[in-house]
Amino acid sequence: MSATPQKNRATRRVLAAVAGLTTAGALVAAMPAGAQDRGSGHGHPSRTVDVQLLSFNDLHGNLEPPAGSAGTVSETQADGTVKSVPAGGVEYLATSLRTARKGNPYSVTAAGGDMVGASPLLSGLFHDEPTIEALNGLDLDVTAVGNHEFDEGATELARLQNGGCHPVEGCYEKGKKFKGADFPYLAANVTEEKTGKPVLKPYTVWKKNGVKIGFIGVTLEGTPNIVTANGVKGLKFHDEIETVNKYAKELDRKGVKSIVALIHEGGAAASTSYNYDCDSPGAGDGISGPIVDIAKGITPKVDALVTGHTHQAYVCTVPDPSGKPRMVTSASSFGKVYTDTTLTYDRRTKDIVRTSVKSANHVVSRDQARAADMTALIARWNTLAAPIAGRPQGFISADINGRGSTAPEKPLGNLIADAQLEGLAPADKGGAVVAFMNPGGIRSDLVYAASGGEGDGVVTYGEAFTVQPFTNMMNVVDLTGAQLVTALQQQVSGSNAASPKILQVSKGLTYTLDLTKSGAERVVADTIRLNGEAIDPAKTYRVAMNEFLAGGGDGFAALGQGTNKLVGASDLDLFNAYLAAHSTADAPLAPPATDRITIVQ
């Protein structure tokens, strides 16, 4: 999901000894053992064999079960009601995948990107080495890169792939060198500007007993718009359709006729329930979003699409260019869902029998046994993280929803924006009069229930970090009133027209968002007020925002036009300072009201 990336995280987290992302590049993991073909009767393999494709996406380093509403999935019941089911955590994901593989000698596990990045403290503090280690233990065979794999640049991504201790932080465990990913990260549409060559492998071929399936991995072409400039420096991101078609042709020439595309771009189904029947024929049913046009443009040589990025759960068919239905799947996020797809492989044609493809999403329930090796892995890294993670930062009286809120204005978004404004309002800190926070940068909720031994209502450093894991430096810039109005209009127009990105605003800024209108008109310009006064187009305002927004990220070109920039403290430091200043055990912070944006629907 689009989020606030960061740069030079290591150098900023001296106090926290924090770390960021890592890099990819490894060898294909060991193939599943044992083999038994469908219908083999007298020692002769049958013509077809069922290959099980297990897939998931957007783990974002969530090794422990995500807290609060971010750790649930919606499930439609037999009577049509929708239930919220707690899900996720690699201890349970490991059990789910291992259980699913039983009785399936031909099984391959693939992922759709954003395995790391925007991670909770347990992984982010150690540059996501714990997550790569966990994915190795999950027997992941292959993944595409996502936009978050580039948060710290291609060099750090290469380290995640190939191993080696962090260049600044060093090795985290005495006598242990980070060995990197056992699986290949695929980046077919990401090339080096200087050489034109892919930064990582474009594809890999999974083989077993003569069965061959090619995997091509791409991230969304728009990655540079949602990652800080430093993260994508020297890289070029190419069209997803053209890239997949190019390498599908290459695989076909090499005799690999069965092909799966791993695409870090997605859509949204008409229902948010993971078990929704996406191919039901009702009006408004099905799937929408960028992946639909991508799927319609990808060559029929590709037999299935595993997608991600939008954190949605869906199993849909979208017609390929020849008009034949083709499976397109996505498995929510944070390890809460996995997809089980059956690909029937024809040994004679070496291709997938498309009409036999079956797929379903399954919830990663917390009612099952935990995988002991993952429990041990989490405990090991938690021991290293504990001195930092457990420090109390403040107190809250109830859940303050951010990631788990579906409303345009989120209580946690208001809290973060207020913290940024308060920290940067003093003249010597930037003189800010308003602050903006991008919604994708809010990575979780603040949850009242204790996550460890700290007690209910206590916000720990680890919990605050999980909300804002990028450690973006704050900027204060001059913007004209006209640019401010344009920025608010860019929430719902241009690249954000189809999927609005509603900025979280600090107290004092109010306006009406009329969703019955279209494009920029959805922001009702004459309702915009700052501390009760209309915005003067010619006046200059000092505006606080993180460096990602100040660089024009997320489609906010107007915010990138700021001048007279002052670089302040990090977003996390301001957040923690605000919690400390405004809450005590006896007077905890209550969830802020959401009354800044008036919504007309």
Coordinates of C-alpha atoms in Angstrom, one line a residue:
M1 CA 0.0 0.0 0.0
S2 CA 1.2 3.4 -0.6
A3 CA 3.1 4.7 2.4
T4 CA 5.7 7.1 3.5
P5 CA 9.1 5.7 2.7
Q6 CA 12.3 6.9 4.3
K7 CA 15.9 7.4 3.5
N8 CA 19.0 6.9 5.5
R9 CA 17.0 5.3 8.3
A10 CA 20.0 3.8 10.0
T11 CA 21.8 7.1 10.5
R12 CA 18.6 8.5 12.0
R13 CA 17.9 5.9 14.6
V14 CA 21.1 6.1 16.5
L15 CA 19.2 6.2 19.8
A16 CA 17.0 3.3 18.8
A17 CA 19.7 1.4 17.0
V18 CA 17.1 1.1 14.3
A19 CA 17.4 -0.5 10.9
G20 CA 15.5 -0.7 7.8
L21 CA 15.2 -2.8 4.7
T22 CA 17.2 -5.4 3.1
T23 CA 17.9 -6.7 -0.3
A24 CA 17.1 -9.5 -2.4
G25 CA 18.8 -11.9 -4.7
A26 CA 19.0 -15.5 -4.0
L27 CA 18.7 -18.9 -5.3
V28 CA 15.5 -20.7 -5.9
A29 CA 14.5 -22.5 -2.7
A30 CA 14.6 -26.2 -2.5
M31 CA 11.6 -27.7 -4.4
P32 CA 9.0 -29.7 -2.4
A33 CA 9.9 -33.3 -2.2
G34 CA 7.8 -36.4 -3.1
A35 CA 5.7 -36.8 -6.2
Q36 CA 2.5 -38.4 -7.2
D37 CA 0.7 -37.6 -10.4
R38 CA -3.0 -37.3 -10.7
G39 CA -4.5 -40.5 -11.9
S40 CA -1.2 -42.4 -12.1
G41 CA -2.3 -46.0 -11.9
H42 CA 0.4 -48.5 -12.8
G43 CA 3.6 -46.7 -12.1
H44 CA 3.2 -44.5 -15.2
P45 CA 2.7 -40.8 -14.8
S46 CA -0.7 -39.6 -16.1
R47 CA -0.9 -36.9 -18.7
T48 CA -1.8 -34.3 -16.2
V49 CA -0.5 -33.4 -12.7
D50 CA -2.0 -30.9 -10.2
V51 CA 0.4 -28.3 -9.1
Q52 CA -0.6 -26.5 -5.9
L53 CA 0.3 -22.7 -5.9
L54 CA 0.2 -21.2 -2.5
S55 CA 0.5 -17.4 -2.4
F56 CA 0.3 -14.3 -0.2
N57 CA 1.4 -10.7 -0.4
D58 CA 2.1 -7.5 1.6
L59 CA 3.4 -9.1 4.7
H60 CA 5.3 -5.9 5.7
G61 CA 7.4 -7.6 8.3
N62 CA 4.3 -8.5 10.5
L63 CA 5.9 -11.5 12.2
E64 CA 3.7 -11.2 15.3
P65 CA -0.1 -11.1 14.9
P66 CA -1.1 -7.5 14.0
A67 CA -2.9 -5.7 16.8
G68 CA -6.4 -4.2 16.8
S69 CA -8.6 -3.9 13.7
A70 CA -5.4 -4.2 11.5
G71 CA -5.3 -7.9 12.6
T72 CA -8.7 -8.9 11.5
V73 CA -10.3 -10.0 8.2
S74 CA -14.0 -9.8 7.2
E75 CA -15.8 -13.2 6.6
T76 CA -19.3 -13.5 5.1
Q77 CA -21.3 -16.0 7.0
A78 CA -23.9 -18.5 5.5
D79 CA -26.7 -16.1 6.6
G80 CA -25.1 -13.2 4.8
T81 CA -23.9 -11.4 7.9
V82 CA -20.2 -10.3 8.0
K83 CA -18.0 -11.4 10.9
S84 CA -14.6 -10.0 11.9
V85 CA -12.1 -12.8 12.4
P86 CA -8.7 -12.3 14.1
A87 CA -5.9 -13.5 11.7
G88 CA -2.3 -13.3 10.9
G89 CA 1.1 -13.8 12.4
V90 CA 3.9 -15.9 10.9
E91 CA 3.5 -18.6 13.6
Y92 CA 0.0 -19.3 12.2
L93 CA 0.9 -18.6 8.6
A94 CA 3.6 -21.3 8.8
T95 CA 1.1 -23.8 10.2
S96 CA -1.5 -22.9 7.5
L97 CA 1.0 -23.3 4.6
R98 CA 2.5 -26.5 6.0
T99 CA -1.0 -28.0 6.6
A100 CA -2.1 -27.0 3.1
R101 CA 0.9 -28.6 1.5
K102 CA 0.1 -32.1 3.0
G103 CA -1.0 -34.5 0.2
N104 CA 0.2 -32.1 -2.5
P105 CA 3.6 -33.4 -3.7
Y106 CA 3.7 -30.7 -6.4
S107 CA 3.5 -27.5 -4.3
V108 CA 5.1 -24.1 -4.9
T109 CA 4.8 -21.0 -2.7
A110 CA 5.0 -17.5 -4.2
A111 CA 4.5 -14.0 -3.0
G112 CA 3.3 -10.7 -4.5
G113 CA 5.8 -8.2 -3.0
D114 CA 6.1 -5.9 0.0
M115 CA 7.3 -8.7 2.2
V116 CA 9.4 -6.1 4.0
G117 CA 9.2 -2.3 4.6
A118 CA 6.9 -0.3 6.8
S119 CA 7.5 -3.1 9.3
P120 CA 6.8 -3.2 13.0
L121 CA 9.7 -2.6 15.3
L122 CA 10.5 -6.3 15.7
S123 CA 11.5 -6.5 12.1
G124 CA 12.2 -2.9 11.2
L125 CA 14.7 -2.3 14.0
F126 CA 16.9 -5.0 12.4
H127 CA 16.5 -3.9 8.7
D128 CA 13.9 -6.6 8.2
E129 CA 16.5 -9.4 8.6
P130 CA 14.0 -11.3 10.9
T131 CA 11.4 -11.3 8.2
I132 CA 13.7 -12.7 5.5
E133 CA 14.7 -15.4 8.0
A134 CA 11.0 -16.2 8.6
L135 CA 10.3 -16.3 4.9
N136 CA 13.1 -18.8 4.5
G137 CA 11.5 -20.9 7.2
L138 CA 8.2 -20.7 5.5
D139 CA 9.8 -22.3 2.4
L140 CA 8.9 -19.3 0.1
D141 CA 10.0 -20.3 -3.4
V142 CA 9.8 -16.9 -5.1
T143 CA 8.5 -13.3 -4.7
A144 CA 8.1 -10.2 -6.8
V145 CA 9.5 -7.0 -5.4
G146 CA 7.0 -4.4 -4.2
N147 CA 7.4 -0.7 -3.8
H148 CA 8.5 -1.0 -0.2
E149 CA 11.4 -3.3 -1.1
F150 CA 12.9 0.0 -2.5
D151 CA 12.4 2.1 0.6
E152 CA 16.1 2.0 1.4
G153 CA 17.4 1.7 -2.2
A154 CA 18.6 -1.0 -4.5
T155 CA 21.9 -1.6 -2.6
E156 CA 20.0 -2.5 0.6
L157 CA 17.6 -4.6 -1.4
A158 CA 20.5 -6.5 -2.9
R159 CA 21.8 -7.2 0.6
L160 CA 18.4 -8.7 1.6
Q161 CA 18.8 -11.0 -1.4
N162 CA 22.4 -11.9 -1.1
G163 CA 23.2 -11.6 2.6
G164 CA 25.9 -9.9 4.6
C165 CA 25.7 -7.7 7.7
H166 CA 24.3 -4.2 7.6
P167 CA 26.9 -1.6 6.4
V168 CA 26.2 0.7 9.3
E169 CA 24.6 -1.4 12.1
G170 CA 26.8 -4.4 11.5
C171 CA 25.7 -7.9 12.6
Y172 CA 23.0 -8.1 15.2
E173 CA 23.9 -11.5 16.7
K174 CA 27.4 -12.3 17.8
G175 CA 29.1 -14.7 15.5
K176 CA 26.1 -14.8 13.1
K177 CA 26.2 -13.3 9.6
F178 CA 22.9 -12.6 7.9
K179 CA 22.7 -15.0 5.0
G180 CA 20.0 -13.4 2.9
A181 CA 17.0 -14.8 1.1
D182 CA 16.8 -18.5 0.1
F183 CA 14.3 -17.4 -2.6
P184 CA 14.7 -15.1 -5.6
Y185 CA 13.3 -11.6 -5.5
L186 CA 12.1 -10.9 -9.1
A187 CA 12.2 -7.4 -10.5
A188 CA 11.6 -7.7 -14.3
N189 CA 10.4 -4.1 -14.8
V190 CA 13.1 -2.4 -12.7
T191 CA 16.3 -1.6 -14.5
E192 CA 19.4 0.4 -13.8
E193 CA 19.4 3.7 -15.7
K194 CA 23.0 3.5 -16.7
T195 CA 23.0 -0.1 -18.0
G196 CA 19.4 -0.8 -18.8
K197 CA 19.7 -4.2 -17.1
P198 CA 17.2 -5.5 -14.5
V199 CA 18.4 -4.9 -10.9
L200 CA 17.5 -8.4 -10.0
K201 CA 16.4 -11.5 -11.9
P202 CA 13.3 -10.9 -14.1
Y203 CA 12.0 -14.5 -13.8
T204 CA 12.7 -17.9 -12.4
V205 CA 11.6 -21.4 -13.4
W206 CA 10.3 -23.9 -10.8
K207 CA 11.0 -27.5 -11.8
K208 CA 10.0 -30.9 -10.4
N209 CA 10.0 -34.3 -12.1
G210 CA 9.8 -32.7 -15.6
V211 CA 7.1 -30.2 -14.5
K212 CA 8.2 -26.6 -15.3
I213 CA 6.5 -23.4 -14.2
G214 CA 7.9 -19.9 -15.0
F215 CA 7.4 -17.0 -12.6
I216 CA 7.8 -13.4 -13.8
G217 CA 7.8 -10.7 -11.1
V218 CA 7.1 -7.0 -11.5
T219 CA 6.2 -4.1 -9.2
L220 CA 3.9 -1.2 -10.1
E221 CA 5.3 1.2 -12.7
G222 CA 4.3 4.1 -10.4
T223 CA 6.7 3.0 -7.6
P224 CA 8.8 6.3 -7.9
N225 CA 5.6 8.2 -7.0
I226 CA 5.2 6.4 -3.7
V227 CA 8.8 5.9 -2.6
T228 CA 11.3 8.6 -1.5
A229 CA 13.6 9.8 -4.3
N230 CA 16.6 8.3 -2.6
G231 CA 15.0 4.9 -2.6
V232 CA 14.7 4.8 -6.4
K233 CA 17.7 6.8 -7.4
G234 CA 19.4 5.5 -10.6
L235 CA 16.5 3.1 -11.3
K236 CA 13.8 3.0 -14.0
F237 CA 10.4 1.4 -13.6
H238 CA 8.7 0.1 -16.8
D239 CA 5.2 -0.7 -17.9
E240 CA 3.9 -3.9 -16.2
I241 CA 2.1 -5.3 -19.3
E242 CA 4.9 -4.8 -21.7
T243 CA 7.5 -6.3 -19.3
V244 CA 5.5 -9.4 -18.5
N245 CA 4.7 -10.0 -22.2
K246 CA 8.3 -9.6 -23.1
Y247 CA 9.5 -12.2 -20.6
A248 CA 6.6 -14.5 -21.2
K249 CA 7.7 -14.7 -24.8
E250 CA 11.3 -15.4 -23.7
L251 CA 10.1 -18.2 -21.4
D252 CA 7.9 -19.6 -24.2
R253 CA 10.9 -19.7 -26.5
K254 CA 12.8 -21.6 -23.9
G255 CA 10.1 -24.2 -23.8
V256 CA 8.4 -23.0 -20.5
K257 CA 4.7 -22.9 -21.5
S258 CA 3.3 -22.7 -17.9
I259 CA 3.7 -19.1 -16.6
V260 CA 2.5 -17.2 -13.5
A261 CA 2.9 -13.5 -13.2
L262 CA 3.6 -12.0 -9.7
I263 CA 2.5 -8.4 -9.9
H264 CA 2.7 -5.9 -7.1
E265 CA -0.3 -3.9 -8.2
G266 CA -3.9 -4.7 -7.5
G267 CA -7.5 -3.8 -7.2
A268 CA -10.5 -4.0 -5.0
A269 CA -13.4 -6.5 -5.1
A270 CA -17.0 -5.3 -4.5
S271 CA -16.9 -6.9 -1.1
T272 CA -14.1 -6.7 1.5
S273 CA -14.8 -10.3 2.7
Y274 CA -12.0 -12.6 2.0
N275 CA -14.5 -15.4 1.0
Y276 CA -16.5 -13.2 -1.4
D277 CA -17.5 -14.8 -4.7
C278 CA -15.8 -12.3 -7.0
D279 CA -17.4 -13.9 -10.1
S280 CA -21.0 -13.7 -8.9
P281 CA -23.0 -12.1 -11.6
G282 CA -24.8 -9.3 -9.7
A283 CA -24.7 -5.6 -10.7
G284 CA -21.6 -4.0 -9.3
D285 CA -20.0 -7.3 -8.5
G286 CA -16.5 -8.2 -9.4
I287 CA -13.2 -6.3 -9.2
S288 CA -12.1 -2.8 -10.1
G289 CA -8.8 -0.9 -10.0
P290 CA -5.5 -0.9 -12.0
I291 CA -5.1 -4.7 -12.1
V292 CA -8.1 -5.1 -14.3
D293 CA -6.6 -3.3 -17.3
I294 CA -3.2 -4.9 -16.6
A295 CA -4.8 -8.4 -16.6
K296 CA -6.7 -7.6 -19.8
G297 CA -3.4 -6.6 -21.5
I298 CA -1.1 -9.5 -20.4
T299 CA -0.5 -12.2 -23.0
P300 CA -2.6 -15.4 -22.8
K301 CA 0.8 -17.2 -22.5
V302 CA 0.5 -16.3 -18.8
D303 CA -1.8 -18.7 -16.9
A304 CA -2.5 -16.9 -13.6
L305 CA -1.8 -13.6 -11.9
V306 CA -0.8 -13.3 -8.2
T307 CA -1.2 -9.6 -7.2
G308 CA -0.9 -7.3 -4.2
H309 CA -0.3 -3.7 -3.1
T310 CA -4.0 -2.8 -2.4
H311 CA -4.1 -5.1 0.7
Q312 CA -7.4 -6.6 -0.5
A313 CA -8.5 -10.2 -0.6
Y314 CA -10.0 -11.5 -3.9
V315 CA -10.1 -14.5 -6.2
C316 CA -11.5 -13.3 -9.5
T317 CA -11.4 -14.2 -13.2
V318 CA -10.6 -11.4 -15.6
P319 CA -10.6 -12.2 -19.4
D320 CA -7.2 -12.3 -21.1
P321 CA -6.7 -10.5 -24.5
S322 CA -8.2 -13.5 -26.3
G323 CA -11.3 -13.3 -24.1
K324 CA -10.7 -16.4 -22.0
P325 CA -11.1 -16.1 -18.2
R326 CA -7.9 -16.1 -16.2
M327 CA -7.4 -16.3 -12.4
V328 CA -6.3 -13.1 -10.6
T329 CA -5.8 -13.4 -6.9
S330 CA -4.7 -11.3 -3.9
A331 CA -4.4 -12.4 -0.2
S332 CA -5.2 -9.3 1.9
S333 CA -2.0 -8.3 3.9
F334 CA 0.1 -8.9 7.0
G335 CA -0.1 -12.7 6.6
K336 CA -3.8 -12.7 7.4
V337 CA -4.9 -14.7 4.3
Y338 CA -3.3 -17.1 1.9
T339 CA -4.5 -18.3 -1.5
D340 CA -4.5 -21.9 -2.6
T341 CA -4.7 -22.3 -6.4
T342 CA -4.7 -25.6 -8.3
L343 CA -2.9 -25.5 -11.6
T344 CA -3.4 -28.6 -13.8
Y345 CA -0.3 -29.2 -15.8
D346 CA -0.5 -31.1 -19.1
R347 CA 2.8 -33.0 -19.6
R348 CA 2.2 -33.2 -23.4
T349 CA 1.6 -29.5 -24.0
K350 CA 3.7 -28.4 -21.0
D351 CA 1.0 -25.9 -20.4
I352 CA -1.7 -25.3 -17.7
V353 CA -5.2 -26.5 -18.5
R354 CA -6.8 -23.1 -17.9
T355 CA -10.4 -24.4 -17.6
S356 CA -9.3 -26.6 -14.6
V357 CA -7.7 -23.7 -12.6
K358 CA -9.4 -23.5 -9.2
S359 CA -8.5 -21.0 -6.5
A360 CA -9.7 -19.9 -3.0
N361 CA -8.6 -17.6 -0.2
H362 CA -8.2 -19.0 3.3
V363 CA -8.0 -17.1 6.5
V364 CA -4.8 -17.6 8.6
S365 CA -6.7 -18.4 11.8
R366 CA -5.2 -18.0 15.2
D367 CA -7.2 -21.0 16.4
Q368 CA -4.6 -23.4 15.1
A369 CA -1.3 -24.5 16.6
R370 CA 1.6 -22.1 16.3
A371 CA 4.7 -23.2 14.4
A372 CA 7.4 -23.8 17.1
D373 CA 10.3 -22.6 14.8
M374 CA 8.5 -19.3 14.2
T375 CA 7.7 -18.9 17.9
A376 CA 11.4 -19.4 18.6
L377 CA 12.5 -16.9 15.9
I378 CA 10.1 -14.2 17.3
A379 CA 11.3 -14.8 20.8
R380 CA 15.0 -14.5 19.8
W381 CA 14.5 -11.2 18.0
N382 CA 12.2 -9.9 20.7
T383 CA 14.9 -10.4 23.3
L384 CA 17.2 -8.2 21.2
A385 CA 14.5 -5.6 20.6
A386 CA 13.1 -5.5 24.2
P387 CA 15.3 -2.7 25.7
I388 CA 14.0 -0.3 23.0
A389 CA 10.6 -1.7 22.2
G390 CA 9.2 -1.7 25.8
R391 CA 9.9 1.9 26.7
P392 CA 6.6 3.7 27.6
Q393 CA 5.9 6.8 25.5
G394 CA 2.4 7.8 26.7
F395 CA -1.0 6.7 27.7
I396 CA -4.4 6.4 25.9
S397 CA -7.9 5.8 27.2
A398 CA -9.2 3.7 24.3
D399 CA -8.2 2.4 20.9
I400 CA -7.2 5.2 18.5
N401 CA -7.8 3.9 15.0
G402 CA -5.6 4.6 12.0
R403 CA -4.9 1.8 9.6
G404 CA -8.0 0.0 10.7
S405 CA -10.3 3.0 10.0
T406 CA -12.0 3.1 6.7
A407 CA -13.1 6.8 7.1
P408 CA -11.4 9.5 5.1
E409 CA -10.6 11.3 8.4
K410 CA -9.0 9.0 10.9
P411 CA -8.6 9.7 14.7
L412 CA -5.0 8.6 14.6
G413 CA -4.4 10.7 11.5
N414 CA -5.6 13.8 13.4
L415 CA -3.4 12.9 16.4
I416 CA -0.3 12.5 14.2
A417 CA -1.0 15.8 12.3
D418 CA -1.5 17.6 15.6
A419 CA 1.8 16.2 16.9
Q420 CA 3.6 17.5 13.8
L421 CA 2.1 20.9 14.0
E422 CA 2.8 21.3 17.8
G423 CA 6.4 20.3 17.3
L424 CA 7.1 22.5 14.3
A425 CA 5.0 25.6 15.2
P426 CA 7.6 27.4 17.3
A427 CA 9.4 30.1 15.2
D428 CA 12.8 28.4 15.7
K429 CA 11.4 25.0 14.7
G430 CA 9.8 26.2 11.4
G431 CA 6.9 28.4 12.3
A432 CA 4.3 25.9 10.9
V433 CA 0.6 27.0 10.9
V434 CA -0.8 23.7 9.5
A435 CA 0.4 20.1 9.1
F436 CA -0.5 17.4 6.6
M437 CA 0.0 13.6 7.0
N438 CA -0.4 11.1 4.2
P439 CA -2.9 8.3 5.1
G440 CA -0.6 5.5 3.7
G441 CA 2.1 6.4 6.2
I442 CA -0.2 5.4 9.1
R443 CA 0.7 1.7 9.4
S444 CA -1.5 0.5 12.3
D445 CA -3.8 1.5 15.1
L446 CA -2.9 2.5 18.6
V447 CA -4.4 -0.2 20.7
Y448 CA -5.5 0.1 24.3
A449 CA -5.0 -3.5 25.2
A450 CA -1.4 -4.3 26.4
S451 CA 0.9 -5.9 23.8
G452 CA 3.2 -7.2 26.4
G453 CA 3.8 -6.6 30.1
E454 CA 3.4 -2.8 30.0
G455 CA -0.3 -2.7 31.0
D456 CA -3.4 -1.6 29.3
G457 CA -3.4 1.9 27.8
V458 CA 0.4 2.3 27.8
V459 CA 1.9 3.2 24.4
T460 CA 5.3 1.7 24.1
Y461 CA 8.1 2.8 21.7
G462 CA 7.5 -0.4 19.7
E463 CA 3.8 0.4 19.3
A464 CA 4.5 4.0 18.3
F465 CA 7.2 2.8 15.8
T466 CA 4.7 0.3 14.3
V467 CA 2.3 3.3 13.6
Q468 CA 5.1 5.3 11.9
P469 CA 8.0 3.0 11.0
F470 CA 9.7 5.1 8.3
T471 CA 11.4 7.7 10.5
N472 CA 10.8 10.3 7.9
M473 CA 12.4 13.7 8.6
M474 CA 9.8 16.5 8.9
N475 CA 9.9 19.5 6.6
V476 CA 8.4 22.9 7.0
V477 CA 8.0 24.9 3.7
D478 CA 6.4 28.0 2.3
L479 CA 3.3 27.4 0.1
T480 CA 0.9 29.9 -1.2
G481 CA -2.8 29.7 -0.4
A482 CA -3.4 28.8 -4.0
Q483 CA -0.9 25.9 -3.8
L484 CA -2.6 24.7 -0.5
V485 CA -6.0 24.6 -2.2
T486 CA -4.5 22.8 -5.2
A487 CA -2.9 20.2 -2.9
L488 CA -6.2 19.5 -1.2
Q489 CA -7.8 19.1 -4.7
Q490 CA -5.1 16.6 -5.7
Q491 CA -6.4 14.3 -3.0
V492 CA -9.3 13.5 -5.3
S493 CA -8.0 14.3 -8.8
G494 CA -5.2 13.5 -11.2
S495 CA -3.5 10.2 -10.2
N496 CA -5.7 10.1 -7.1
A497 CA -9.1 10.5 -8.9
A498 CA -9.9 6.8 -9.0
S499 CA -8.6 6.0 -5.5
P500 CA -8.6 9.2 -3.3
K501 CA -5.8 9.8 -0.8
I502 CA -7.3 12.0 1.9
L503 CA -4.6 13.9 3.8
Q504 CA -4.9 13.9 7.6
V505 CA -4.9 17.6 8.7
S506 CA -4.0 19.3 11.9
K507 CA -6.6 21.1 14.1
G508 CA -7.7 24.5 12.7
L509 CA -8.0 23.3 9.1
T510 CA -11.6 22.5 8.0
Y511 CA -13.3 22.0 4.7
T512 CA -16.1 20.0 3.0
L513 CA -15.5 16.9 0.9
D514 CA -18.4 16.4 -1.4
L515 CA -18.2 12.8 -2.8
T516 CA -21.2 13.3 -5.0
K517 CA -19.1 15.4 -7.3
S518 CA -16.2 14.4 -9.4
G519 CA -12.5 15.2 -9.6
A520 CA -11.1 18.3 -8.0
E521 CA -14.6 19.7 -7.4
R522 CA -15.1 17.2 -4.6
V523 CA -13.0 19.5 -2.5
V524 CA -15.4 22.5 -2.0
A525 CA -12.9 25.3 -2.3
D526 CA -15.0 28.1 -0.6
T527 CA -15.4 25.9 2.5
I528 CA -11.6 25.7 3.2
R529 CA -10.8 27.5 6.5
L530 CA -7.7 27.8 8.6
N531 CA -8.5 28.8 12.1
G532 CA -11.8 30.1 10.9
E533 CA -10.4 32.3 8.1
A534 CA -10.7 31.6 4.3
I535 CA -7.5 30.7 2.6
D536 CA -6.0 33.7 0.8
P537 CA -4.6 32.5 -2.6
A538 CA -1.8 35.1 -2.6
K539 CA -0.7 34.7 1.1
T540 CA 2.2 32.5 2.1
Y541 CA 1.7 29.8 4.7
R542 CA 4.2 27.7 6.6
V543 CA 3.2 24.1 6.1
A544 CA 4.6 21.0 8.0
M545 CA 4.7 17.6 6.3
N546 CA 7.1 14.6 6.1
E547 CA 9.8 14.5 3.5
F548 CA 7.9 12.1 1.4
L549 CA 5.0 14.5 0.9
A550 CA 7.4 17.5 0.6
G551 CA 8.9 15.6 -2.4
G552 CA 5.5 15.5 -4.1
G553 CA 4.9 11.9 -3.2
D554 CA 1.5 10.2 -3.5
G555 CA 0.5 12.5 -6.4
F556 CA 0.7 15.7 -4.4
A557 CA 2.8 17.7 -6.9
A558 CA 1.6 21.0 -5.3
L559 CA 3.2 20.0 -1.9
G560 CA 6.5 19.4 -3.8
Q561 CA 6.6 23.1 -4.8
G562 CA 7.4 24.4 -1.3
T563 CA 10.2 26.9 -0.8
N564 CA 12.3 28.1 2.1
K565 CA 12.5 24.6 3.5
L566 CA 13.5 23.8 7.1
V567 CA 14.2 20.2 8.1
G568 CA 13.0 19.3 11.5
A569 CA 12.9 16.3 13.8
S570 CA 11.6 12.9 12.6
D571 CA 7.9 12.1 12.5
L572 CA 8.4 9.4 15.1
D573 CA 10.2 11.8 17.5
L574 CA 7.4 14.4 17.2
F575 CA 4.8 11.7 17.8
N576 CA 6.5 10.4 20.9
A577 CA 7.1 13.9 22.2
Y578 CA 3.4 14.7 21.8
L579 CA 2.3 11.5 23.6
A580 CA 4.7 12.4 26.5
A581 CA 3.5 16.0 26.7
H582 CA -0.3 15.3 26.6
S583 CA -0.8 12.1 28.6
T584 CA -0.1 10.6 32.0
A585 CA -1.3 7.4 33.6
D586 CA -3.9 9.4 35.5
A587 CA -4.9 11.6 32.5
P588 CA -4.6 9.4 29.4
L589 CA -5.1 10.8 25.9
A590 CA -8.6 10.2 24.4
P591 CA -9.2 9.5 20.7
P592 CA -9.5 12.9 18.9
A593 CA -12.8 13.9 17.4
T594 CA -13.0 13.5 13.6
D595 CA -14.7 16.8 12.8
R596 CA -12.2 18.6 10.5
I597 CA -13.5 17.3 7.2
T598 CA -17.2 17.4 6.5
I599 CA -18.2 14.5 4.3
V600 CA -21.1 14.8 1.8
Q601 CA -22.0 11.4 0.3

